[in-house]
Coordinates of C-alpha atoms in Angstrom, one line a residue:
Chain U
M113 CA 233.5 262.2 30.6
R114 CA 231.0 261.0 28.3
G115 CA 230.5 259.6 24.8
G116 CA 231.8 256.2 25.9
S117 CA 234.7 254.5 24.4
L118 CA 235.4 256.2 21.1
W119 CA 238.8 254.5 21.4
Q120 CA 237.2 251.3 20.3
L121 CA 236.1 253.0 17.1
G122 CA 239.5 254.6 16.9
Q123 CA 241.2 251.2 17.3
S124 CA 239.3 249.7 14.5
I125 CA 240.0 252.6 12.1
T126 CA 243.6 253.1 13.0
R127 CA 244.2 249.4 12.8
R128 CA 244.8 250.2 9.2
L129 CA 248.0 251.9 10.1
A130 CA 249.5 248.6 11.3
Q131 CA 248.5 246.9 8.1
S132 CA 251.5 247.7 6.0
D133 CA 250.1 246.1 2.8
K134 CA 246.8 247.9 2.6
K135 CA 245.8 251.5 2.9
A136 CA 242.1 251.5 2.5
V137 CA 239.5 251.2 5.2
S138 CA 239.1 247.6 6.2
R139 CA 235.6 246.6 5.6
R140 CA 235.7 244.2 8.5
Y141 CA 234.2 246.8 10.9
F142 CA 230.9 246.4 9.1
A143 CA 231.0 242.6 9.4
S144 CA 228.9 242.3 12.6
D145 CA 226.2 244.8 11.7
A146 CA 223.5 242.2 12.6
D147 CA 224.7 242.0 16.2
L148 CA 224.6 245.7 16.9
K149 CA 222.0 247.3 19.1
K150 CA 219.9 250.1 17.7
T151 CA 218.6 253.1 19.4
A152 CA 215.1 254.4 19.0
L153 CA 216.5 256.9 16.4
Y154 CA 218.2 254.4 14.2
D155 CA 215.9 254.7 11.2
F156 CA 215.7 258.5 11.8
H157 CA 219.5 258.7 11.5
V158 CA 219.5 256.6 8.3
A159 CA 216.8 258.7 6.8
H160 CA 218.8 261.8 7.5
G161 CA 221.9 260.5 5.8
G162 CA 223.6 259.2 9.0
K163 CA 226.8 257.1 8.4
M164 CA 226.3 254.3 10.8
V165 CA 229.3 252.6 12.5
P166 CA 229.7 250.1 15.4
F167 CA 230.3 251.8 18.7
A168 CA 230.3 250.0 22.0
G169 CA 228.0 247.3 20.6
W170 CA 225.6 249.8 19.1
S171 CA 225.1 251.1 15.6
M172 CA 225.6 254.8 15.9
P173 CA 226.0 257.7 13.5
I174 CA 229.5 258.9 13.2
Q175 CA 228.4 261.8 10.9
Y176 CA 225.6 262.8 8.6
K177 CA 225.8 264.5 5.2
D178 CA 227.9 267.4 6.5
S179 CA 231.6 266.9 7.3
I180 CA 232.8 266.3 10.8
I181 CA 234.6 269.6 10.7
D182 CA 231.5 271.6 9.6
S183 CA 229.3 269.8 12.1
T184 CA 231.8 270.7 14.9
V185 CA 231.8 274.3 14.0
N186 CA 228.0 274.4 13.6
C187 CA 227.6 273.2 17.2
R188 CA 229.3 276.3 18.6
V189 CA 227.7 278.7 16.1
N190 CA 224.2 277.3 16.2
G191 CA 223.6 273.9 17.9
S192 CA 223.7 270.2 17.7
L193 CA 221.4 267.4 18.5
F194 CA 223.1 264.1 19.5
D195 CA 221.6 260.7 20.0
V196 CA 223.3 259.4 23.1
A197 CA 220.7 256.7 23.9
H198 CA 223.5 254.1 23.9
M199 CA 224.6 255.5 27.2
C200 CA 223.1 254.0 30.3
G201 CA 220.8 255.9 32.6
L202 CA 219.8 254.5 35.9
S203 CA 218.0 255.5 39.1
L204 CA 219.0 254.6 42.7
K205 CA 216.2 254.7 45.2
G206 CA 215.7 254.2 48.9
K207 CA 216.4 255.8 52.2
D208 CA 220.1 254.9 52.0
C209 CA 220.8 255.5 48.3
V210 CA 222.9 258.5 49.1
P211 CA 225.3 256.8 51.6
F212 CA 225.3 253.8 49.3
L213 CA 226.5 255.8 46.3
E214 CA 229.1 257.5 48.4
T215 CA 230.9 254.2 49.0
L216 CA 231.4 254.1 45.2
V217 CA 232.1 257.6 44.0
V218 CA 234.2 260.6 45.1
A219 CA 231.4 263.2 45.1
D220 CA 229.8 264.7 48.2
V221 CA 226.4 263.3 47.3
A222 CA 224.9 264.2 50.7
G223 CA 226.0 267.8 50.1
L224 CA 224.2 268.1 46.8
A225 CA 221.1 270.3 46.9
P226 CA 218.0 268.4 45.5
G227 CA 217.8 268.9 41.8
T228 CA 221.5 269.4 41.3
G229 CA 224.2 267.1 40.0
S230 CA 227.8 266.8 39.2
L231 CA 230.4 265.0 37.2
T232 CA 232.0 262.3 39.4
V233 CA 234.2 259.2 39.2
F234 CA 233.5 255.6 40.2
T235 CA 236.8 254.4 41.8
N236 CA 238.3 251.0 42.3
E237 CA 240.3 249.7 45.2
K238 CA 243.5 251.2 43.8
G239 CA 242.1 254.6 43.5
G240 CA 241.8 254.3 39.7
A241 CA 238.7 255.2 37.7
I242 CA 236.2 252.6 36.8
D243 CA 234.1 255.1 34.9
D244 CA 233.1 258.8 35.0
S245 CA 229.5 259.7 35.3
V246 CA 227.1 262.6 35.8
I247 CA 225.1 262.0 38.9
T248 CA 222.1 264.0 40.1
K249 CA 220.4 264.1 43.4
V250 CA 216.8 264.3 42.5
T251 CA 215.6 263.9 46.1
D252 CA 217.3 262.5 49.2
E253 CA 215.8 259.1 48.2
H254 CA 216.4 259.2 44.4
I255 CA 219.6 259.6 42.5
Y256 CA 219.7 259.6 38.7
L257 CA 222.9 258.8 37.0
V258 CA 224.3 258.3 33.5
V259 CA 227.3 256.1 32.7
N260 CA 229.2 255.4 29.6
A261 CA 227.9 252.9 27.0
G262 CA 231.3 251.2 26.8
C263 CA 231.3 250.7 30.5
R264 CA 227.7 249.7 31.0
D265 CA 228.2 246.0 31.8
K266 CA 231.2 246.7 34.0
D267 CA 229.5 249.5 35.9
L268 CA 226.2 247.7 36.5
A269 CA 228.0 244.6 37.7
H270 CA 230.1 246.7 40.0
I271 CA 227.1 248.6 41.4
E272 CA 225.0 245.4 41.8
E273 CA 227.8 243.6 43.7
H274 CA 228.1 246.4 46.2
M275 CA 224.4 246.9 46.4
K276 CA 224.0 243.3 47.4
A277 CA 226.5 243.6 50.2
F278 CA 225.1 246.9 51.3
K279 CA 221.5 245.5 51.5
S280 CA 222.7 242.4 53.3
K281 CA 223.8 244.7 56.1
G282 CA 220.3 246.2 56.2
G283 CA 220.7 249.1 53.9
D284 CA 217.7 250.4 51.9
V285 CA 218.6 250.8 48.3
S286 CA 217.3 249.6 45.0
W287 CA 217.9 250.5 41.4
H288 CA 216.0 250.9 38.1
I289 CA 217.9 250.9 34.8
H290 CA 216.1 253.2 32.4
D291 CA 216.1 251.1 29.3
E292 CA 212.6 252.4 28.6
R293 CA 214.1 255.9 28.0
S294 CA 216.4 257.4 25.4
L295 CA 218.9 260.1 26.1
L296 CA 219.3 263.0 23.7
A297 CA 221.8 265.8 24.0
L298 CA 221.0 269.3 22.7
Q299 CA 224.0 271.6 22.8
G300 CA 225.0 275.1 21.6
P301 CA 223.8 278.7 21.7
L302 CA 220.4 277.7 20.3
A303 CA 219.8 274.9 22.7
A304 CA 217.9 276.9 25.3
P305 CA 215.8 279.0 23.0
V306 CA 214.8 276.0 20.9
L307 CA 214.0 273.8 23.9
Q308 CA 212.0 276.7 25.4
H309 CA 209.5 276.4 22.5
L310 CA 208.8 272.8 23.6
T311 CA 208.2 273.3 27.4
K312 CA 206.2 275.6 29.6
E313 CA 208.8 275.6 32.4
D314 CA 211.1 278.6 32.5
L315 CA 214.5 277.3 31.4
S316 CA 216.2 280.5 32.3
K317 CA 215.9 279.3 35.9
L318 CA 217.6 276.0 35.3
Y319 CA 221.4 276.5 35.7
F320 CA 224.4 274.4 34.7
G321 CA 224.3 271.1 36.7
Q322 CA 220.6 271.4 37.6
F323 CA 217.9 268.9 37.0
Q324 CA 214.2 268.9 36.5
I325 CA 211.5 266.4 35.7
L326 CA 209.1 268.2 33.4
D327 CA 206.9 267.9 30.3
I328 CA 208.8 268.5 27.0
N329 CA 206.9 268.2 23.8
G330 CA 204.1 266.3 25.5
S331 CA 206.1 263.7 27.4
T332 CA 207.6 263.5 30.9
C333 CA 211.4 264.0 30.5
F334 CA 214.4 264.1 32.9
L335 CA 216.2 267.3 32.0
T336 CA 219.8 268.1 33.1
R337 CA 221.6 271.2 32.1
T338 CA 224.9 269.6 31.2
G339 CA 226.8 268.2 28.3
Y340 CA 229.9 267.0 26.7
T341 CA 230.8 269.9 24.4
G342 CA 231.6 272.9 26.7
E343 CA 228.6 274.7 25.2
D344 CA 225.4 275.6 27.1
G345 CA 223.0 272.7 26.6
F346 CA 220.9 269.9 27.9
E347 CA 220.7 266.2 28.2
I348 CA 217.1 265.0 27.8
S349 CA 215.9 261.6 28.9
V350 CA 212.7 261.0 27.0
P351 CA 210.5 257.8 26.9
S352 CA 211.8 255.9 23.9
E353 CA 208.5 255.9 22.1
N354 CA 208.6 259.7 22.1
A355 CA 212.2 260.0 21.1
V356 CA 211.8 260.4 17.4
D357 CA 209.0 263.0 17.8
L358 CA 211.1 265.0 20.2
A359 CA 214.1 264.9 17.8
K360 CA 211.9 266.1 15.0
A361 CA 210.4 268.8 17.0
I362 CA 213.8 270.1 18.1
L363 CA 215.1 270.2 14.6
E364 CA 211.9 271.9 13.3
K365 CA 211.8 274.6 16.0
S366 CA 215.4 275.5 15.1
E367 CA 214.5 275.9 11.4
G368 CA 217.3 273.7 10.5
K369 CA 220.0 275.6 12.4
V370 CA 220.4 272.8 15.0
R371 CA 221.7 269.8 13.1
L372 CA 221.8 266.2 13.9
T373 CA 225.4 265.6 14.9
G374 CA 227.3 262.4 15.1
L375 CA 230.0 260.8 17.3
G376 CA 232.8 262.1 15.1
A377 CA 232.0 265.7 15.9
R378 CA 231.1 264.9 19.5
D379 CA 234.6 263.7 20.0
S380 CA 236.1 266.8 18.5
L381 CA 233.9 269.0 20.6
R382 CA 234.7 267.3 23.9
L383 CA 238.4 267.4 23.1
E384 CA 238.1 271.2 22.4
A385 CA 236.4 271.5 25.8
G386 CA 239.2 269.6 27.5
L387 CA 236.9 266.8 28.7
C388 CA 238.1 263.3 29.3
L389 CA 237.0 260.3 27.3
Y390 CA 236.9 257.2 29.4
G391 CA 239.0 254.6 27.8
N392 CA 241.5 257.2 26.4
D393 CA 242.1 259.9 29.0
M394 CA 240.9 258.0 32.0
E395 CA 241.3 254.3 32.7
Q396 CA 241.4 251.8 35.5
H397 CA 245.0 252.7 36.5
I398 CA 244.5 256.5 36.4
S399 CA 243.1 258.3 39.5
P400 CA 240.8 261.3 39.4
V401 CA 243.7 263.4 41.0
E402 CA 246.0 262.5 38.1
A403 CA 243.2 263.3 35.7
G404 CA 242.9 266.8 37.0
L405 CA 239.5 266.1 38.6
T406 CA 240.4 266.9 42.2
W407 CA 237.6 269.5 42.1
A408 CA 235.1 266.6 41.8
I409 CA 236.3 265.1 45.1
G410 CA 234.0 266.6 47.7
K411 CA 235.7 268.6 50.5
R412 CA 234.1 266.4 53.1
R413 CA 235.2 263.3 51.2
R414 CA 238.8 264.5 51.2
A415 CA 238.7 264.5 54.9
E416 CA 236.6 261.4 55.5
G417 CA 237.3 259.1 52.6
G418 CA 234.8 256.3 52.5
F419 CA 235.0 255.4 48.8
L420 CA 237.0 252.7 47.2
G421 CA 240.7 253.5 46.9
A422 CA 240.3 256.5 49.2
D423 CA 243.7 255.8 50.9
V424 CA 245.5 256.0 47.6
I425 CA 243.6 259.1 46.5
L426 CA 243.9 260.9 49.8
K427 CA 247.7 260.3 49.7
Q428 CA 247.9 261.8 46.2
L429 CA 246.0 264.8 47.5
Q430 CA 248.6 265.2 50.2
D431 CA 251.8 264.5 48.3
G432 CA 250.7 265.5 44.8
P433 CA 250.3 262.9 42.0
T434 CA 253.3 261.7 40.0
I435 CA 251.6 262.4 36.7
R436 CA 249.2 265.0 35.5
R437 CA 246.8 265.4 32.6
V438 CA 247.6 268.5 30.5
G439 CA 246.7 270.0 27.1
F440 CA 249.0 270.3 24.1
F441 CA 249.3 272.3 21.0
S442 CA 251.6 270.9 18.3
S443 CA 252.8 271.4 14.7
G444 CA 252.9 268.9 12.0
P445 CA 250.5 266.0 11.9
P446 CA 247.9 265.8 14.7
A447 CA 249.2 264.0 17.8
R448 CA 247.2 260.8 18.5
S449 CA 246.6 258.5 21.4
H450 CA 249.9 256.8 22.6
S451 CA 252.2 259.3 20.9
E452 CA 255.2 259.8 23.1
V453 CA 255.9 263.2 24.6
H454 CA 259.6 264.1 25.1
D455 CA 261.2 267.1 26.7
E456 CA 263.4 269.3 24.5
S457 CA 266.4 267.0 25.2
G458 CA 264.6 264.0 24.0
N459 CA 263.8 262.3 27.3
K460 CA 260.4 260.7 27.5
I461 CA 258.2 262.6 29.9
G462 CA 254.7 261.4 29.0
E463 CA 252.2 260.2 26.5
I464 CA 249.3 261.6 24.5
T465 CA 245.9 260.0 25.4
S466 CA 243.7 261.9 22.9
G467 CA 244.4 264.2 20.1
G468 CA 243.2 265.6 16.8
F469 CA 242.6 268.6 14.6
S470 CA 240.4 271.3 16.2
P471 CA 237.9 272.5 13.7
N472 CA 237.1 275.6 15.7
L473 CA 240.7 276.6 16.5
K474 CA 242.0 275.2 13.2
K475 CA 245.1 273.8 14.8
N476 CA 246.2 270.5 16.4
I477 CA 245.1 269.9 20.0
A478 CA 245.8 267.0 22.3
M479 CA 245.7 265.9 25.9
G480 CA 247.8 263.5 27.7
Y481 CA 249.8 262.8 30.9
V482 CA 253.3 264.1 31.8
K483 CA 255.5 263.7 34.8
S484 CA 254.6 266.1 37.6
G485 CA 257.2 268.9 37.5
Q486 CA 257.1 269.0 33.7
H487 CA 253.5 269.9 33.5
K488 CA 253.6 273.7 33.6
T489 CA 251.8 275.7 30.9
G490 CA 254.2 276.8 28.3
T491 CA 256.6 273.9 28.7
K492 CA 258.1 273.2 25.3
V493 CA 257.9 269.5 24.2
K494 CA 258.5 267.2 21.3
I495 CA 255.7 264.9 20.3
L496 CA 256.6 261.8 18.3
V497 CA 254.3 261.0 15.5
R498 CA 255.2 258.0 13.4
G499 CA 258.7 258.1 14.8
K500 CA 259.4 261.7 14.0
P501 CA 259.5 264.5 16.6
Y502 CA 257.3 267.6 16.2
E503 CA 257.3 270.8 18.2
G504 CA 254.6 271.3 20.8
N505 CA 253.9 273.0 24.0
I506 CA 251.8 272.4 27.1
T507 CA 248.7 274.5 27.5
K508 CA 245.7 274.9 29.8
M509 CA 242.4 273.4 29.0
P510 CA 239.7 273.9 27.9
F511 CA 241.1 274.8 24.5
V512 CA 237.8 276.6 23.5
A513 CA 236.3 278.6 26.3
T514 CA 233.3 277.0 27.9
K515 CA 229.9 278.7 27.9
Y516 CA 228.1 276.9 30.8
Y517 CA 224.9 278.7 31.9
K518 CA 225.7 279.9 35.4
P519 CA 224.1 282.5 37.6
S520 CA 225.9 285.8 37.2
Chain Q
I115 CA 216.6 252.1 -3.6
S116 CA 216.2 253.6 -7.0
S117 CA 216.4 257.1 -5.6
L118 CA 219.8 256.2 -4.0
L119 CA 221.0 254.8 -7.3
G120 CA 220.3 258.1 -8.9
E121 CA 218.8 259.0 -12.3
D122 CA 221.8 258.3 -14.4
K123 CA 220.3 256.7 -17.5
T124 CA 223.6 256.1 -19.1
Q125 CA 224.4 253.4 -16.6
S126 CA 224.0 250.0 -18.0
K127 CA 221.9 247.3 -16.3
K128 CA 225.1 245.5 -15.4
E129 CA 226.5 248.6 -13.8
K130 CA 223.3 249.2 -11.9
K131 CA 223.3 245.6 -10.7
M132 CA 226.8 245.8 -9.5
A133 CA 226.1 249.1 -7.8
L134 CA 223.1 247.4 -6.1
R135 CA 225.2 244.5 -4.9
M136 CA 227.8 246.7 -3.5
W137 CA 225.1 248.8 -1.8
A138 CA 223.7 245.7 -0.2
S139 CA 227.0 244.6 1.1
S140 CA 228.0 247.8 2.7
T141 CA 225.3 250.2 3.8
A142 CA 227.7 252.9 4.8
N143 CA 228.9 253.2 1.3
A144 CA 225.4 253.7 0.0
L145 CA 224.9 256.5 2.4
K146 CA 228.0 258.3 1.2
L147 CA 226.5 259.6 -2.0
S148 CA 229.6 260.9 -3.8
S149 CA 228.9 264.6 -4.4
H150 CA 232.5 264.8 -5.7
V151 CA 231.4 263.1 -8.9
S152 CA 229.8 266.3 -10.0
K153 CA 232.5 268.6 -8.6
S154 CA 235.8 267.1 -9.9
H155 CA 236.8 267.7 -13.5
L156 CA 236.3 264.3 -14.9
S157 CA 237.9 263.3 -18.2
P158 CA 235.4 262.7 -21.0
A159 CA 235.8 259.0 -20.7
F160 CA 234.3 259.0 -17.2
S161 CA 233.2 255.5 -16.4
I162 CA 231.6 253.2 -13.9
S163 CA 231.1 254.2 -10.3
R164 CA 232.6 252.1 -7.5
C165 CA 229.9 252.3 -4.8
F166 CA 229.2 255.8 -6.2
S167 CA 232.8 256.9 -6.1
S168 CA 234.3 257.8 -9.4
V169 CA 236.9 255.8 -11.2
L170 CA 238.6 257.4 -14.2
E171 CA 239.6 256.0 -17.5
G172 CA 243.2 256.4 -18.5
L173 CA 244.6 255.8 -15.0
K174 CA 246.1 252.7 -13.4
Y175 CA 245.2 251.6 -10.0
A176 CA 246.7 249.8 -7.1
N177 CA 244.9 247.4 -4.7
S178 CA 245.7 249.9 -1.9
H179 CA 243.6 252.6 -3.6
E180 CA 246.3 254.8 -5.2
W181 CA 246.1 255.8 -8.8
V182 CA 248.9 256.5 -11.3
K183 CA 248.7 258.7 -14.4
H184 CA 251.6 257.9 -16.8
E185 CA 252.4 260.6 -19.3
G186 CA 255.7 260.2 -21.1
S187 CA 258.5 259.9 -18.5
V188 CA 256.5 261.2 -15.6
A189 CA 254.0 259.3 -13.4
T190 CA 251.6 261.3 -11.2
I191 CA 250.3 259.5 -8.1
G192 CA 247.4 260.2 -5.8
I193 CA 244.6 258.4 -3.9
T194 CA 241.3 257.5 -5.4
D195 CA 237.9 259.0 -4.8
H196 CA 236.8 255.8 -3.0
A197 CA 239.8 256.2 -0.6
Q198 CA 239.2 259.8 0.2
G199 CA 235.5 259.2 0.7
H200 CA 236.3 256.6 3.3
L201 CA 238.9 258.6 5.0
G202 CA 236.8 261.7 5.5
E203 CA 238.1 265.2 5.6
V204 CA 241.8 265.3 5.3
V205 CA 243.5 267.6 7.8
F206 CA 247.2 266.8 7.1
V207 CA 249.3 265.1 4.5
E208 CA 252.8 263.8 5.0
L209 CA 254.8 263.6 1.8
P210 CA 258.4 262.6 0.9
E211 CA 261.1 265.1 -0.1
E212 CA 261.7 265.9 -3.7
N213 CA 264.7 263.9 -5.1
G214 CA 263.9 261.1 -2.6
S215 CA 262.9 257.8 -4.0
V216 CA 259.8 255.6 -3.7
S217 CA 259.5 251.8 -4.1
K218 CA 256.6 249.8 -5.3
E219 CA 254.2 248.8 -2.5
K220 CA 256.3 250.6 0.1
N221 CA 254.9 253.5 2.2
F222 CA 255.9 257.0 1.0
G223 CA 253.7 259.1 3.3
A224 CA 250.5 259.4 5.3
V225 CA 247.1 261.0 5.0
E226 CA 245.5 262.2 8.2
S227 CA 241.8 262.7 8.4
V228 CA 239.8 264.0 11.4
K229 CA 239.6 260.6 13.0
A230 CA 242.3 258.5 11.6
T231 CA 245.7 258.1 9.8
S232 CA 246.4 256.1 6.7
E233 CA 249.7 255.2 5.1
I234 CA 250.0 255.8 1.4
L235 CA 251.8 253.1 -0.6
S236 CA 253.6 253.8 -3.9
P237 CA 252.2 251.8 -6.8
I238 CA 255.6 252.1 -8.6
S239 CA 259.3 252.6 -8.0
G240 CA 261.2 255.7 -9.0
E241 CA 262.6 259.1 -8.1
V242 CA 260.3 261.8 -6.7
I243 CA 260.7 264.8 -9.0
E244 CA 257.9 266.9 -7.6
V245 CA 255.7 267.1 -4.5
N246 CA 252.3 268.9 -4.5
K247 CA 253.1 271.8 -2.1
K248 CA 249.5 273.0 -2.2
L249 CA 248.6 270.1 0.0
T250 CA 250.4 271.7 3.0
E251 CA 248.0 274.6 3.0
S252 CA 245.0 272.9 1.6
P253 CA 245.0 269.2 2.5
G254 CA 241.3 269.2 1.7
L255 CA 242.1 269.2 -2.1
I256 CA 242.5 265.4 -1.7
N257 CA 238.8 265.3 -0.9
S258 CA 237.5 267.8 -3.4
S259 CA 239.7 266.8 -6.3
P260 CA 241.4 263.4 -5.7
Y261 CA 242.4 262.9 -9.3
E262 CA 243.4 266.5 -10.2
D263 CA 244.3 269.2 -7.7
G264 CA 244.8 266.6 -5.0
W265 CA 247.7 264.9 -6.8
M266 CA 250.5 264.0 -4.3
I267 CA 253.8 263.2 -6.0
K268 CA 255.3 263.1 -9.5
V269 CA 257.7 260.3 -10.1
K270 CA 260.2 259.3 -12.8
P271 CA 259.5 255.6 -13.0
S272 CA 262.6 253.5 -12.6
N273 CA 260.9 250.3 -13.9
P274 CA 258.1 251.0 -16.4
A275 CA 257.2 247.3 -16.5
E276 CA 255.7 247.8 -13.0
L277 CA 252.9 249.9 -14.6
E278 CA 251.7 246.8 -16.4
T279 CA 251.1 245.0 -13.1
L280 CA 248.6 247.6 -12.0
M281 CA 244.9 247.4 -12.4
G282 CA 242.9 249.2 -15.1
P283 CA 239.7 251.1 -14.2
K284 CA 237.5 248.0 -14.7
E285 CA 239.6 245.8 -12.5
Y286 CA 239.9 248.4 -9.7
T287 CA 236.1 248.7 -9.7

């Protein structure tokens, strides 16, 4: 899901590959520094050695003084603190906010217990994904959701358009976009012990997918036990004026073991966890069924529909989708987005949508789509990198086992 | 700013000014304080820093950030400290076969970092007589030692005049 469109960053860096006369990093991606938005932690990042790059219209740290590889490993050994304030948090309120949201997403929102949430997909009329999002039912009249930075304008316009129509028919729903808050993500084995130092609430009772509004380090925060790394961890929505203090407190309480971590490592971590990056692994023309997110479509929703593109999606559930998202291991250079996948006889059977070197597994990992029927684990494939085929095989995801905190 | 520029008192005013200008034009470079300057084995004639990356005397440079060390009939080629710094940690290197040939300004391989891929262009033409096999196991040598252990290929130049068209350390900087 989250992390927004890292592909935009990838495009600007890998544009170099298309330039046959130059090899160095094109300086042009620093050209519009002045137009970039800054989070509440911008100066904090710079002071900590953050290497700032443009990302979805924001100036965000891609890494700090440690390498992306070291940073990725450290998250799973100790922990990481990410600034994800570029992502967009919003609240839907009103008596009808639940049925309203159900017209736009595949989740069984009505069936969520208060204080619980889930990953979901906003769909379009063709059953494709507009964005993925973590939604939480705070109460029957309040839903809190977070959408990708790169999709903010698109998502808000989409929600607003449908909200207007819904209200014109007498529905009671309104929204509030939380631009006064900043989202931080704390992930890894030390996340819970460190955060426990900063709050009186018993975090051992907050399980994966659950939500609470509580005091952390002296300010009222929205806390969700979720993340984008596969590790146990939290996303903390803090009033922006308290964001720096909270970040400082977290780092101090961990005695330096939890490190500020940038978007470079965040992408490696989510890939290791087998999580989609909207813009790469999920797009307008890919349905949640194709993306392997059938589990996110509520049972009742599969029977009733009632969301955009339901007819297409329900048919895919019945007949099976024609393509499926799978994981790959490969030899040679790491497979990257848009690399072709061939069967052993050289016929094209699919395409890579995300790939790279896994710092924790020390091998190449990738995800992509292949024709249904060719998608079984163990299937041998050839992946084309710069025109040359390299051996690979299809594998299950996550690549690195997840450690979500669930009741035993 | 002065703390970022470091305490190197051997830097001339001109070099400090140039470094300052480069820092102002590209903040990301300023943040990448090249720790490799102290790690790599620099030749005694170590010179000016290019945005805090090291640029060595005695080598020739291409606009596309490769270096050439010409010793007798053999030319060794690699990528500069500046290039490896921008790329980030190298995870894979694609190099030509020995006995293959390379041509000036044509691509002879690729360097993959965690996030991106970059082509490597040969600064000169010639026959590849040796390829650095250590880079298969340890691609990170390009980061830790771009001018020494991270060398990529050794070439017998077919047209020595090409070396004259390359930049010296001052021009590269």
